[in-house]
Amino acid sequence: LSPEEEFVSTWKYRKSLLRERVGVVDADVVCFQEVSPLTFKEDFAFMTDDLGYDGVELFRKGRFRPATFWKKNRVELISPAQHKDRTMLTTFRLLGDNDEGKAAPLQIMEKDSSSENWHVLNCHLQAGKNGGRRVRQIVEGISTAFKLAKKLKGEGL
């Protein structure tokens, strides 16, 4: 490989691309997979320091993990993250500005005083010939989202 080709495979270069692309999109929530817990804070400091993602959840176990970032001035995490087999579910409510200019739940439905919640299922599924396990992982994650949505609706959230 040429020096230029070697450079594009470095973490320094890939991290600069991530910073640029995430910054351009400016999403409320961003998900990554295959994050190393050993270097996580250093590797992804740009998400907080440069791009303003001040909420973060890192999957609890594994050598490479999913991580979800969000902007607390745009969305509110309304339930603790649900950690399952290689999936992590986070549930949010969109925020708007109240009369004082501070973040407050956004009223989405005019006839109803409640806000809509939305779920983000960040997955790093089993590789290889384990197709059945991958399907089970997705089913388990989606089922968890449905159960949580039903629970939150019953609680008025």
Coordinates of C-alpha atoms in Angstrom, one line a residue:
L1 CA 0.0 0.0 0.0
S2 CA 1.1 3.5 -0.7
P3 CA 1.5 5.9 2.3
E4 CA -1.8 7.6 1.2
E5 CA -3.6 4.3 1.2
E6 CA -2.2 3.4 4.5
F7 CA -3.3 6.7 6.0
V8 CA -7.0 6.2 5.1
S9 CA -7.0 3.0 7.1
T10 CA -5.9 4.7 10.3
W11 CA -8.2 5.5 13.2
K12 CA -7.1 9.1 13.0
Y13 CA -8.4 9.5 9.5
R14 CA -11.6 7.5 10.1
K15 CA -12.3 9.5 13.2
S16 CA -11.9 12.7 11.3
L17 CA -14.4 11.4 8.7
L18 CA -16.9 10.4 11.5
R19 CA -16.6 13.9 13.1
E20 CA -17.2 15.6 9.7
R21 CA -20.1 13.4 8.7
V22 CA -21.9 13.3 12.1
G23 CA -21.4 17.1 12.3
V24 CA -22.9 17.7 8.8
V25 CA -26.0 15.5 9.6
D26 CA -26.4 17.0 13.1
A27 CA -28.8 14.2 14.1
D28 CA -30.6 14.1 17.5
V29 CA -29.3 10.6 18.1
V30 CA -26.3 8.8 16.6
C31 CA -25.4 5.1 16.9
F32 CA -22.1 3.3 16.5
Q33 CA -21.1 -0.3 16.6
E34 CA -17.8 -2.0 17.4
V35 CA -16.8 0.6 19.9
S36 CA -13.9 -0.5 22.2
P37 CA -14.6 0.2 25.9
L38 CA -10.9 0.4 26.5
T39 CA -10.4 3.6 24.4
F40 CA -14.1 4.8 24.2
K41 CA -13.7 8.1 26.1
E42 CA -10.6 9.1 24.0
D43 CA -11.9 7.8 20.7
F44 CA -15.3 9.5 20.9
A45 CA -14.5 12.7 22.9
F46 CA -15.2 14.7 19.7
M47 CA -18.9 13.7 20.0
T48 CA -19.2 15.7 23.2
D49 CA -16.4 18.2 22.9
D50 CA -16.9 19.2 19.3
L51 CA -20.4 18.2 18.3
G52 CA -22.4 18.6 21.5
Y53 CA -23.7 15.1 22.2
D54 CA -23.9 15.2 25.9
G55 CA -25.9 12.0 26.4
V56 CA -24.3 8.6 25.9
E57 CA -25.0 4.9 26.7
L58 CA -22.4 2.2 26.1
F59 CA -23.4 -1.4 25.9
R60 CA -22.5 -3.2 29.2
K61 CA -20.4 -6.1 28.0
G62 CA -18.3 -7.4 25.1
R63 CA -15.0 -6.6 23.5
F64 CA -16.7 -4.4 20.9
R65 CA -19.9 -2.7 21.8
P66 CA -22.7 -0.5 20.5
A67 CA -22.8 3.1 21.7
T68 CA -25.7 5.6 21.4
F69 CA -25.2 9.3 21.7
W70 CA -27.9 12.0 21.9
K71 CA -28.3 15.7 22.4
K72 CA -30.0 16.4 25.7
N73 CA -31.3 19.8 24.4
R74 CA -33.3 18.0 21.7
V75 CA -34.3 14.6 23.2
E76 CA -34.9 13.3 26.6
L77 CA -34.1 9.7 27.6
I78 CA -37.3 8.6 29.3
S79 CA -36.4 5.1 30.4
P80 CA -33.1 3.4 31.4
A81 CA -31.4 1.7 28.4
Q82 CA -32.5 -1.9 27.9
H83 CA -29.5 -4.2 27.4
K84 CA -30.2 -7.6 25.7
D85 CA -28.2 -10.1 23.6
R86 CA -26.1 -7.7 21.5
T87 CA -28.8 -5.1 21.3
M88 CA -29.4 -1.9 23.3
L89 CA -32.7 -0.1 23.3
T90 CA -33.0 3.6 24.2
T91 CA -36.3 5.4 24.4
F92 CA -36.6 9.1 23.8
R93 CA -39.1 12.0 23.8
L94 CA -38.5 14.9 21.5
L95 CA -38.0 18.3 23.2
G96 CA -38.9 21.8 22.1
D97 CA -38.4 25.2 23.7
N98 CA -40.8 26.3 26.4
D99 CA -41.7 30.0 27.1
E100 CA -38.4 30.5 29.0
G101 CA -36.3 29.2 26.1
K102 CA -35.5 25.9 28.0
A103 CA -36.0 22.4 26.6
A104 CA -39.4 21.0 27.3
P105 CA -41.4 18.0 25.9
L106 CA -42.6 18.8 22.4
Q107 CA -46.4 18.5 22.0
I108 CA -46.7 16.6 18.8
M109 CA -50.4 15.6 18.7
E110 CA -52.7 18.6 18.8
K111 CA -55.7 16.7 20.3
D112 CA -53.6 14.9 22.9
S113 CA -51.5 16.5 25.6
S114 CA -48.9 13.7 25.5
S115 CA -45.7 13.6 23.4
E116 CA -44.8 10.7 21.1
N117 CA -41.9 8.5 22.3
W118 CA -39.5 6.8 19.9
H119 CA -37.2 3.9 20.4
V120 CA -33.7 3.3 19.0
L121 CA -32.5 -0.3 18.8
N122 CA -28.7 -0.2 18.4
C123 CA -27.7 -3.7 17.3
H124 CA -24.3 -5.5 16.9
L125 CA -25.6 -8.9 15.8
Q126 CA -23.8 -12.2 16.0
A127 CA -21.7 -12.9 12.9
G128 CA -21.1 -16.1 11.0
K129 CA -23.4 -19.0 10.5
N130 CA -25.7 -18.2 13.5
G131 CA -28.6 -16.9 11.4
G132 CA -31.1 -18.2 14.0
R133 CA -29.4 -16.3 16.8
R134 CA -29.4 -13.1 14.7
V135 CA -33.1 -13.4 14.1
R136 CA -33.7 -14.1 17.8
Q137 CA -31.6 -11.0 18.7
I138 CA -33.8 -8.8 16.5
V139 CA -37.0 -10.3 17.7
E140 CA -35.9 -9.9 21.3
G141 CA -35.0 -6.3 20.8
I142 CA -38.2 -5.4 19.0
S143 CA -40.3 -7.3 21.5
T144 CA -38.5 -5.3 24.3
A145 CA -39.4 -2.0 22.5
F146 CA -43.1 -3.1 22.2
K147 CA -43.3 -4.1 25.9
L148 CA -41.6 -0.8 27.0
A149 CA -43.9 1.3 24.8
K150 CA -47.0 -0.4 26.3
K151 CA -45.6 0.1 29.8
L152 CA -44.8 3.8 29.2
K153 CA -48.2 4.4 27.7
G154 CA -49.8 3.0 30.9
E155 CA -47.7 5.3 32.9
G156 CA -48.8 8.3 30.8
L157 CA -45.3 8.9 29.3

